[in-house]
mmCIF file of N, CA and C in Angstrom:
data_model
loop_
_atom_site.group_PDB
_atom_site.id
_atom_site.type_symbol
_atom_site.label_atom_id
_atom_site.label_comp_id
_atom_site.label_asym_id
_atom_site.label_seq_id
_atom_site.Cartn_x
_atom_site.Cartn_y
_atom_site.Cartn_z
ATOM 1 N N MET A 1 38.148 66.374 -11.903
ATOM 2 C CA MET A 1 38.145 64.948 -12.136
ATOM 3 C C MET A 1 39.214 64.883 -10.550
ATOM 4 N N SER A 2 39.361 63.653 -10.347
ATOM 5 C CA SER A 2 39.724 63.588 -9.111
ATOM 6 C C SER A 2 41.404 62.977 -9.906
ATOM 7 N N LEU A 3 42.231 63.153 -8.392
ATOM 8 C CA LEU A 3 43.543 62.721 -8.497
ATOM 9 C C LEU A 3 43.770 61.097 -8.719
ATOM 10 N N PHE A 4 42.854 60.450 -8.065
ATOM 11 C CA PHE A 4 42.773 58.998 -7.804
ATOM 12 C C PHE A 4 41.786 58.402 -8.278
ATOM 13 N N PRO A 5 41.986 57.011 -8.608
ATOM 14 C CA PRO A 5 40.786 56.324 -9.102
ATOM 15 C C PRO A 5 39.438 56.435 -8.317
ATOM 16 N N ASP A 6 38.082 55.960 -8.340
ATOM 17 C CA ASP A 6 37.116 55.784 -7.462
ATOM 18 C C ASP A 6 37.110 53.756 -7.061
ATOM 19 N N ASP A 7 37.869 53.547 -7.816
ATOM 20 C CA ASP A 7 37.825 52.195 -7.400
ATOM 21 C C ASP A 7 38.794 51.523 -6.211
ATOM 22 N N ASP A 8 38.835 50.954 -5.533
ATOM 23 C CA ASP A 8 39.442 50.751 -4.201
ATOM 24 C C ASP A 8 40.499 50.025 -4.638
ATOM 25 N N LYS A 9 40.221 49.138 -5.937
ATOM 26 C CA LYS A 9 41.872 48.098 -5.852
ATOM 27 C C LYS A 9 42.764 49.270 -6.787
ATOM 28 N N ALA A 10 42.435 49.873 -7.340
ATOM 29 C CA ALA A 10 42.581 50.767 -8.470
ATOM 30 C C ALA A 10 43.793 51.862 -7.559
ATOM 31 N N ARG A 11 42.652 52.513 -6.236
ATOM 32 C CA ARG A 11 43.864 53.176 -5.587
ATOM 33 C C ARG A 11 44.626 52.829 -4.817
ATOM 34 N N LYS A 12 44.477 51.204 -4.216
ATOM 35 C CA LYS A 12 45.612 50.592 -3.224
ATOM 36 C C LYS A 12 46.677 50.498 -4.473
ATOM 37 N N MET A 13 46.556 50.874 -5.840
ATOM 38 C CA MET A 13 47.870 50.505 -6.516
ATOM 39 C C MET A 13 48.621 51.245 -6.878
ATOM 40 N N LEU A 14 48.195 52.407 -5.896
ATOM 41 C CA LEU A 14 48.910 53.620 -5.710
ATOM 42 C C LEU A 14 49.744 53.998 -4.417
ATOM 43 N N PRO A 15 50.574 53.369 -4.047
ATOM 44 C CA PRO A 15 51.208 53.135 -2.893
ATOM 45 C C PRO A 15 52.057 54.847 -2.304
ATOM 46 N N ILE A 16 51.161 56.258 -2.664
ATOM 47 C CA ILE A 16 51.252 57.313 -2.751
ATOM 48 C C ILE A 16 52.673 57.252 -1.695
ATOM 49 N N TRP A 17 52.350 57.284 -0.307
ATOM 50 C CA TRP A 17 52.703 57.204 1.033
ATOM 51 C C TRP A 17 53.987 56.244 0.830
ATOM 52 N N LYS A 18 53.966 55.252 1.178
ATOM 53 C CA LYS A 18 55.087 54.324 0.626
ATOM 54 C C LYS A 18 56.326 55.038 -0.331
ATOM 55 N N TYR A 19 55.905 55.243 -1.324
ATOM 56 C CA TYR A 19 56.741 55.733 -2.576
ATOM 57 C C TYR A 19 57.685 57.055 -1.762
ATOM 58 N N LEU A 20 56.885 58.135 -1.135
ATOM 59 C CA LEU A 20 57.508 59.281 -0.912
ATOM 60 C C LEU A 20 58.284 58.826 0.565
ATOM 61 N N THR A 21 57.717 57.824 1.482
ATOM 62 C CA THR A 21 58.827 57.620 2.314
ATOM 63 C C THR A 21 59.604 56.881 2.103
ATOM 64 N N GLY A 22 59.648 55.803 1.489
ATOM 65 C CA GLY A 22 60.215 54.440 1.157
ATOM 66 C C GLY A 22 61.139 54.607 0.101
ATOM 67 N N TYR A 23 61.308 55.322 -0.772
ATOM 68 C CA TYR A 23 61.790 55.648 -1.821
ATOM 69 C C TYR A 23 62.898 56.965 -1.772
ATOM 70 N N PHE A 24 63.674 57.151 -1.903
ATOM 71 C CA PHE A 24 64.516 58.513 -2.156
ATOM 72 C C PHE A 24 63.727 59.245 -0.747
ATOM 73 N N PRO A 25 63.541 59.274 0.219
ATOM 74 C CA PRO A 25 63.140 60.550 1.371
ATOM 75 C C PRO A 25 63.722 61.732 1.350
ATOM 76 N N LYS A 26 65.115 61.375 1.156
ATOM 77 C CA LYS A 26 66.107 62.454 1.537
ATOM 78 C C LYS A 26 65.869 63.720 0.264
ATOM 79 N N ALA A 27 65.842 62.325 -1.097
ATOM 80 C CA ALA A 27 65.888 63.669 -2.610
ATOM 81 C C ALA A 27 64.406 64.048 -2.437
ATOM 82 N N HIS A 28 63.593 63.648 -1.799
ATOM 83 C CA HIS A 28 61.810 64.381 -1.907
ATOM 84 C C HIS A 28 61.900 65.672 -0.873
ATOM 85 N N ARG A 29 62.966 64.837 0.158
ATOM 86 C CA ARG A 29 62.876 66.797 0.712
ATOM 87 C C ARG A 29 63.454 67.814 0.271
ATOM 88 N N GLU A 30 64.354 67.725 -0.571
ATOM 89 C CA GLU A 30 65.380 68.759 -1.163
ATOM 90 C C GLU A 30 64.683 70.041 -2.074
ATOM 91 N N PRO A 31 64.721 70.604 -1.662
ATOM 92 C CA PRO A 31 64.414 72.211 -2.675
ATOM 93 C C PRO A 31 64.894 72.055 -3.789
ATOM 94 N N ALA A 32 64.434 72.264 -4.937
ATOM 95 C CA ALA A 32 64.953 72.562 -6.227
ATOM 96 C C ALA A 32 64.433 73.946 -6.472
ATOM 97 N N ASP A 33 63.255 74.187 -7.423
ATOM 98 C CA ASP A 33 62.942 75.561 -8.062
ATOM 99 C C ASP A 33 61.643 75.349 -6.897
ATOM 100 N N ILE A 34 62.006 76.521 -6.157
ATOM 101 C CA ILE A 34 61.429 77.038 -4.992
ATOM 102 C C ILE A 34 59.644 77.060 -5.800
ATOM 103 N N ASN A 35 59.695 77.627 -6.843
ATOM 104 C CA ASN A 35 58.319 77.770 -7.018
ATOM 105 C C ASN A 35 58.367 77.327 -8.727
ATOM 106 N N TRP A 36 57.522 76.624 -9.045
ATOM 107 C CA TRP A 36 57.629 76.219 -10.485
ATOM 108 C C TRP A 36 56.327 77.460 -10.773
ATOM 109 N N ASN A 37 57.267 77.978 -11.732
ATOM 110 C CA ASN A 37 56.878 79.028 -13.108
ATOM 111 C C ASN A 37 56.870 78.503 -14.464
ATOM 112 N N ARG A 38 55.590 77.655 -14.686
ATOM 113 C CA ARG A 38 55.191 76.595 -16.071
ATOM 114 C C ARG A 38 55.720 77.369 -17.265
ATOM 115 N N GLY A 39 55.911 79.108 -17.091
ATOM 116 C CA GLY A 39 56.082 79.648 -18.569
ATOM 117 C C GLY A 39 57.318 79.870 -18.797
ATOM 118 N N LYS A 40 58.162 80.027 -17.246
ATOM 119 C CA LYS A 40 59.773 80.611 -17.076
ATOM 120 C C LYS A 40 60.385 79.722 -18.375
ATOM 121 N N SER A 41 60.463 78.179 -18.102
ATOM 122 C CA SER A 41 61.105 77.456 -19.012
ATOM 123 C C SER A 41 60.527 76.266 -19.538
ATOM 124 N N THR A 42 60.181 76.291 -20.443
ATOM 125 C CA THR A 42 59.547 75.337 -21.034
ATOM 126 C C THR A 42 60.171 73.789 -21.369
ATOM 127 N N ASP A 43 61.655 73.920 -21.353
ATOM 128 C CA ASP A 43 62.574 72.901 -21.798
ATOM 129 C C ASP A 43 63.175 72.176 -20.688
ATOM 130 N N GLN A 44 61.899 71.014 -20.006
ATOM 131 C CA GLN A 44 62.155 70.331 -19.051
ATOM 132 C C GLN A 44 63.108 69.654 -19.165
ATOM 133 N N LEU A 45 63.279 68.887 -19.920
ATOM 134 C CA LEU A 45 63.927 67.793 -20.364
ATOM 135 C C LEU A 45 65.423 68.367 -20.432
ATOM 136 N N GLY A 46 65.261 69.402 -21.818
ATOM 137 C CA GLY A 46 67.050 69.753 -21.851
ATOM 138 C C GLY A 46 67.547 70.531 -20.543
ATOM 139 N N SER A 47 67.015 71.289 -19.591
ATOM 140 C CA SER A 47 67.069 71.569 -18.360
ATOM 141 C C SER A 47 67.668 70.455 -17.570
ATOM 142 N N GLY A 48 67.114 69.128 -17.290
ATOM 143 C CA GLY A 48 67.174 68.446 -16.433
ATOM 144 C C GLY A 48 68.738 67.488 -17.089
ATOM 145 N N ALA A 49 68.776 67.246 -18.251
ATOM 146 C CA ALA A 49 69.339 66.958 -18.793
ATOM 147 C C ALA A 49 70.790 67.962 -18.664
ATOM 148 N N ARG A 50 71.106 68.989 -18.557
ATOM 149 C CA ARG A 50 71.920 70.368 -18.443
ATOM 150 C C ARG A 50 72.758 69.927 -16.597
ATOM 151 N N HIS A 51 71.062 69.684 -15.636
ATOM 152 C CA HIS A 51 71.675 69.385 -14.718
ATOM 153 C C HIS A 51 72.763 68.366 -14.420
ATOM 154 N N MET A 52 72.218 67.043 -14.945
ATOM 155 C CA MET A 52 72.530 66.247 -14.688
ATOM 156 C C MET A 52 74.306 65.836 -15.245
ATOM 157 N N LEU A 53 74.146 66.531 -16.603
ATOM 158 C CA LEU A 53 76.035 66.833 -16.891
ATOM 159 C C LEU A 53 76.534 67.793 -16.416
ATOM 160 N N GLU A 54 76.023 68.657 -15.513
ATOM 161 C CA GLU A 54 76.959 69.107 -14.848
ATOM 162 C C GLU A 54 77.395 68.332 -13.422
ATOM 163 N N ALA A 55 76.299 67.529 -13.129
ATOM 164 C CA ALA A 55 76.797 66.612 -11.821
ATOM 165 C C ALA A 55 77.642 65.678 -12.174
ATOM 166 N N ALA A 56 77.454 64.939 -13.399
ATOM 167 C CA ALA A 56 78.556 63.836 -13.736
ATOM 168 C C ALA A 56 79.953 64.149 -14.462
ATOM 169 N N VAL A 57 79.887 65.252 -15.477
ATOM 170 C CA VAL A 57 80.973 65.520 -16.080
ATOM 171 C C VAL A 57 81.812 66.991 -15.136
ATOM 172 N N ASP A 58 81.131 67.974 -14.704
ATOM 173 C CA ASP A 58 82.246 69.075 -14.102
ATOM 174 C C ASP A 58 81.969 68.503 -12.427
ATOM 175 N N GLY A 59 81.102 67.449 -12.009
ATOM 176 C CA GLY A 59 81.269 67.201 -10.682
ATOM 177 C C GLY A 59 80.644 68.462 -9.677
ATOM 178 N N LYS A 60 79.657 68.957 -10.327
ATOM 179 C CA LYS A 60 79.099 70.143 -9.607
ATOM 180 C C LYS A 60 78.035 69.062 -8.642
ATOM 181 N N VAL A 61 77.887 69.699 -7.348
ATOM 182 C CA VAL A 61 77.190 69.183 -6.295
ATOM 183 C C VAL A 61 76.602 70.463 -6.264
ATOM 184 N N PHE A 62 76.704 71.676 -5.913
ATOM 185 C CA PHE A 62 75.315 72.369 -5.143
ATOM 186 C C PHE A 62 75.040 73.367 -6.522
ATOM 187 N N GLU A 63 74.501 74.328 -6.490
ATOM 188 C CA GLU A 63 74.382 75.240 -7.332
ATOM 189 C C GLU A 63 73.497 76.731 -6.251
ATOM 190 N N MET A 64 74.089 78.181 -6.355
ATOM 191 C CA MET A 64 73.805 78.753 -5.024
ATOM 192 C C MET A 64 72.450 79.127 -5.896
ATOM 193 N N VAL A 65 71.208 79.312 -4.724
ATOM 194 C CA VAL A 65 70.131 80.098 -4.774
ATOM 195 C C VAL A 65 70.099 81.804 -5.182
ATOM 196 N N PRO A 66 69.820 82.366 -6.006
ATOM 197 C CA PRO A 66 70.036 83.931 -6.279
ATOM 198 C C PRO A 66 69.716 84.096 -4.504
ATOM 199 N N PRO A 67 70.450 85.165 -4.475
ATOM 200 C CA PRO A 67 70.498 86.277 -3.055
ATOM 201 C C PRO A 67 68.694 86.410 -2.616
ATOM 202 N N GLU A 68 67.790 87.064 -3.371
ATOM 203 C CA GLU A 68 66.462 87.370 -3.162
ATOM 204 C C GLU A 68 65.803 86.208 -2.728
ATOM 205 N N VAL A 69 66.460 85.015 -3.638
ATOM 206 C CA VAL A 69 65.482 83.549 -3.406
ATOM 207 C C VAL A 69 65.972 83.704 -1.788
ATOM 208 N N ALA A 70 67.195 83.387 -1.214
ATOM 209 C CA ALA A 70 67.385 82.716 -0.282
ATOM 210 C C ALA A 70 67.479 83.600 0.918
ATOM 211 N N LYS A 71 67.054 85.221 1.150
ATOM 212 C CA LYS A 71 66.790 85.850 1.811
ATOM 213 C C LYS A 71 65.662 85.520 2.157
ATOM 214 N N LEU A 72 64.510 85.664 1.534
ATOM 215 C CA LEU A 72 62.910 84.966 1.737
ATOM 216 C C LEU A 72 63.373 83.450 2.163
ATOM 217 N N THR A 73 63.826 82.281 1.596
ATOM 218 C CA THR A 73 63.175 80.847 1.978
ATOM 219 C C THR A 73 64.456 80.612 2.488
ATOM 220 N N GLY A 74 65.892 80.653 3.453
ATOM 221 C CA GLY A 74 66.674 80.525 4.051
ATOM 222 C C GLY A 74 67.366 79.571 3.290
ATOM 223 N N ILE A 75 67.253 78.949 2.287
ATOM 224 C CA ILE A 75 67.685 78.258 1.739
ATOM 225 C C ILE A 75 69.036 78.877 0.383
ATOM 226 N N GLU A 76 70.520 78.574 0.605
ATOM 227 C CA GLU A 76 71.355 79.407 0.304
ATOM 228 C C GLU A 76 71.722 78.580 -0.875
ATOM 229 N N LYS A 77 71.435 77.198 -1.169
ATOM 230 C CA LYS A 77 72.051 76.384 -2.049
ATOM 231 C C LYS A 77 71.468 75.374 -2.534
ATOM 232 N N VAL A 78 71.188 74.772 -3.402
ATOM 233 C CA VAL A 78 70.655 73.577 -3.931
ATOM 234 C C VAL A 78 71.332 72.692 -4.380
ATOM 235 N N TYR A 79 71.018 71.104 -4.679
ATOM 236 C CA TYR A 79 71.295 70.103 -4.991
ATOM 237 C C TYR A 79 71.297 70.191 -6.423
ATOM 238 N N VAL A 80 72.323 70.236 -7.458
ATOM 239 C CA VAL A 80 71.939 70.039 -8.805
ATOM 240 C C VAL A 80 71.454 69.006 -9.431
ATOM 241 N N LEU A 81 71.274 67.737 -8.963
ATOM 242 C CA LEU A 81 70.569 66.561 -9.071
ATOM 243 C C LEU A 81 69.214 67.042 -8.801
ATOM 244 N N ALA A 82 68.718 67.874 -7.729
ATOM 245 C CA ALA A 82 67.753 68.088 -6.868
ATOM 246 C C ALA A 82 66.654 68.720 -8.481
ATOM 247 N N GLU A 83 67.468 69.490 -8.462
ATOM 248 C CA GLU A 83 67.142 70.537 -10.098
ATOM 249 C C GLU A 83 66.899 69.640 -11.112
ATOM 250 N N ALA A 84 67.759 68.752 -11.427
ATOM 251 C CA ALA A 84 67.378 67.573 -12.602
ATOM 252 C C ALA A 84 66.014 67.001 -12.049
ATOM 253 N N MET A 85 66.079 66.115 -11.195
ATOM 254 C CA MET A 85 64.850 65.718 -10.578
ATOM 255 C C MET A 85 63.584 66.737 -10.842
ATOM 256 N N TRP A 86 63.738 67.217 -10.322
ATOM 257 C CA TRP A 86 62.370 68.402 -10.554
ATOM 258 C C TRP A 86 62.325 68.616 -11.733
ATOM 259 N N ARG A 87 63.006 68.818 -13.271
ATOM 260 C CA ARG A 87 62.583 69.015 -14.073
ATOM 261 C C ARG A 87 62.253 67.460 -14.855
ATOM 262 N N VAL A 88 62.949 66.645 -14.381
ATOM 263 C CA VAL A 88 62.378 65.361 -14.934
ATOM 264 C C VAL A 88 60.842 65.219 -14.127
ATOM 265 N N GLY A 89 60.376 65.345 -13.300
ATOM 266 C CA GLY A 89 59.099 65.162 -12.628
ATOM 267 C C GLY A 89 58.041 66.652 -13.002
ATOM 268 N N ALA A 90 58.806 67.792 -13.579
ATOM 269 C CA ALA A 90 57.828 68.579 -14.247
ATOM 270 C C ALA A 90 57.665 68.431 -15.713
ATOM 271 N N GLU A 91 58.432 67.618 -16.263
ATOM 272 C CA GLU A 91 58.030 66.717 -17.788
ATOM 273 C C GLU A 91 56.820 66.013 -17.492
ATOM 274 N N LEU A 92 57.397 64.995 -16.507
ATOM 275 C CA LEU A 92 56.233 64.338 -16.386
ATOM 276 C C LEU A 92 55.022 64.889 -15.980
ATOM 277 N N GLU A 93 54.706 65.767 -14.989
ATOM 278 C CA GLU A 93 53.010 66.139 -14.912
ATOM 279 C C GLU A 93 52.705 66.788 -15.906
ATOM 280 N N LEU A 94 53.340 67.611 -16.801
ATOM 281 C CA LEU A 94 53.218 67.696 -17.794
ATOM 282 C C LEU A 94 52.599 67.079 -18.881
ATOM 283 N N THR A 95 53.372 66.035 -19.289
ATOM 284 C CA THR A 95 52.798 64.551 -20.064
ATOM 285 C C THR A 95 51.768 64.183 -19.529
ATOM 286 N N ILE A 96 51.526 63.942 -18.348
ATOM 287 C CA ILE A 96 50.402 63.273 -17.940
ATOM 288 C C ILE A 96 49.057 64.147 -18.051
ATOM 289 N N GLU A 97 49.382 65.484 -17.810
ATOM 290 C CA GLU A 97 48.502 66.523 -17.936
ATOM 291 C C GLU A 97 47.950 66.744 -19.666
ATOM 292 N N ARG A 98 48.748 66.706 -20.638
ATOM 293 C CA ARG A 98 48.255 66.601 -22.492
ATOM 294 C C ARG A 98 47.964 64.932 -22.520
ATOM 295 N N GLU A 99 48.045 63.665 -21.724
ATOM 296 C CA GLU A 99 47.616 62.606 -21.913
ATOM 297 C C GLU A 99 46.000 62.384 -21.799
ATOM 298 N N GLU A 100 45.960 63.269 -20.328
ATOM 299 C CA GLU A 100 44.302 63.200 -19.681
ATOM 300 C C GLU A 100 43.599 63.954 -20.084
ATOM 301 N N ALA A 101 44.123 65.717 -20.910
ATOM 302 C CA ALA A 101 42.949 66.427 -21.457
ATOM 303 C C ALA A 101 42.928 65.397 -22.963
ATOM 304 N N VAL A 102 44.272 64.686 -24.058
ATOM 305 C CA VAL A 102 43.264 63.829 -25.038
ATOM 306 C C VAL A 102 42.452 63.053 -24.583
ATOM 307 N N SER A 103 42.631 62.520 -23.530
ATOM 308 C CA SER A 103 41.573 61.382 -23.197
ATOM 309 C C SER A 103 40.248 62.138 -22.810
ATOM 310 N N LYS A 104 40.267 62.979 -22.264
ATOM 311 C CA LYS A 104 38.847 63.355 -22.381
ATOM 312 C C LYS A 104 38.035 64.103 -23.233
ATOM 313 N N VAL A 105 39.097 64.370 -24.354
ATOM 314 C CA VAL A 105 38.252 64.949 -25.518
ATOM 315 C C VAL A 105 38.001 63.835 -26.448
ATOM 316 N N GLU A 106 38.353 62.594 -26.245
ATOM 317 C CA GLU A 106 38.445 61.366 -26.874
ATOM 318 C C GLU A 106 37.259 60.702 -26.643
ATOM 319 N N LEU A 107 36.901 60.966 -25.205
ATOM 320 C CA LEU A 107 35.801 60.674 -24.215
ATOM 321 C C LEU A 107 34.408 61.591 -24.924
ATOM 322 N N GLN A 108 34.787 62.327 -24.866
ATOM 323 C CA GLN A 108 33.511 63.291 -25.429
ATOM 324 C C GLN A 108 33.211 63.106 -26.933
ATOM 325 N N ILE A 109 33.848 62.520 -27.821
ATOM 326 C CA ILE A 109 33.697 62.219 -29.153
ATOM 327 C C ILE A 109 33.085 60.917 -29.387
ATOM 328 N N PRO A 110 31.642 60.748 -30.120
ATOM 329 C CA PRO A 110 31.102 58.942 -29.902
ATOM 330 C C PRO A 110 32.411 58.515 -31.086
ATOM 331 N N SER A 111 32.223 57.118 -30.697
ATOM 332 C CA SER A 111 33.647 56.632 -31.899
ATOM 333 C C SER A 111 33.143 56.442 -33.086
ATOM 334 N N THR A 112 31.646 56.341 -33.476
ATOM 335 C CA THR A 112 31.405 56.289 -34.847
ATOM 336 C C THR A 112 32.276 57.915 -35.184
ATOM 337 N N GLN A 113 32.154 58.795 -34.973
ATOM 338 C CA GLN A 113 32.806 60.325 -35.669
ATOM 339 C C GLN A 113 34.401 60.250 -35.083
ATOM 340 N N ILE A 114 35.130 59.624 -35.081
ATOM 341 C CA ILE A 114 36.376 59.750 -34.641
ATOM 342 C C ILE A 114 36.767 59.142 -36.222
ATOM 343 N N ILE A 115 37.830 59.919 -36.823
ATOM 344 C CA ILE A 115 38.268 59.775 -38.436
ATOM 345 C C ILE A 115 39.650 59.092 -37.998
ATOM 346 N N HIS A 116 40.170 58.409 -37.997
ATOM 347 C CA HIS A 116 41.816 58.059 -38.044
ATOM 348 C C HIS A 116 42.498 57.955 -39.244
ATOM 349 N N LEU A 117 43.599 59.070 -39.852
ATOM 350 C CA LEU A 117 44.091 58.970 -40.431
ATOM 351 C C LEU A 117 45.400 57.759 -40.530
ATOM 352 N N ASN A 118 45.841 57.520 -42.082
ATOM 353 C CA ASN A 118 46.758 56.910 -42.060
ATOM 354 C C ASN A 118 48.130 57.363 -42.622
ATOM 355 N N ARG A 119 49.260 58.023 -41.878
ATOM 356 C CA ARG A 119 50.391 58.939 -42.162
ATOM 357 C C ARG A 119 50.968 57.970 -42.539
ATOM 358 N N GLU A 120 51.715 58.207 -44.009
ATOM 359 C CA GLU A 120 52.585 57.157 -44.823
ATOM 360 C C GLU A 120 53.868 57.870 -44.800
#
């Protein structure tokens, strides 16, 4: 499955470059989780909310990076809100992946064989 639609009009409706450069370019350059370990923390929205509360309530702007990561990357601190943005982005990515997996399964099942259950 391609990341973008085959249809020319549909592709043009996804202005990726404009999004990256026109909206929040400084936010996109900020590192957050240097390496996304999908299995390490699965509570993306909870972690994102915690980071937003740290910024809004505690007034926290930066979080220090563990020394071993700082030594490898040269990055010593990250914006707390960059971490929140990262977590919300991770949740969106996982949601899209789940929806695409469901759509793929539905396409493989003939519509005459789909059984709809009425849950009350």
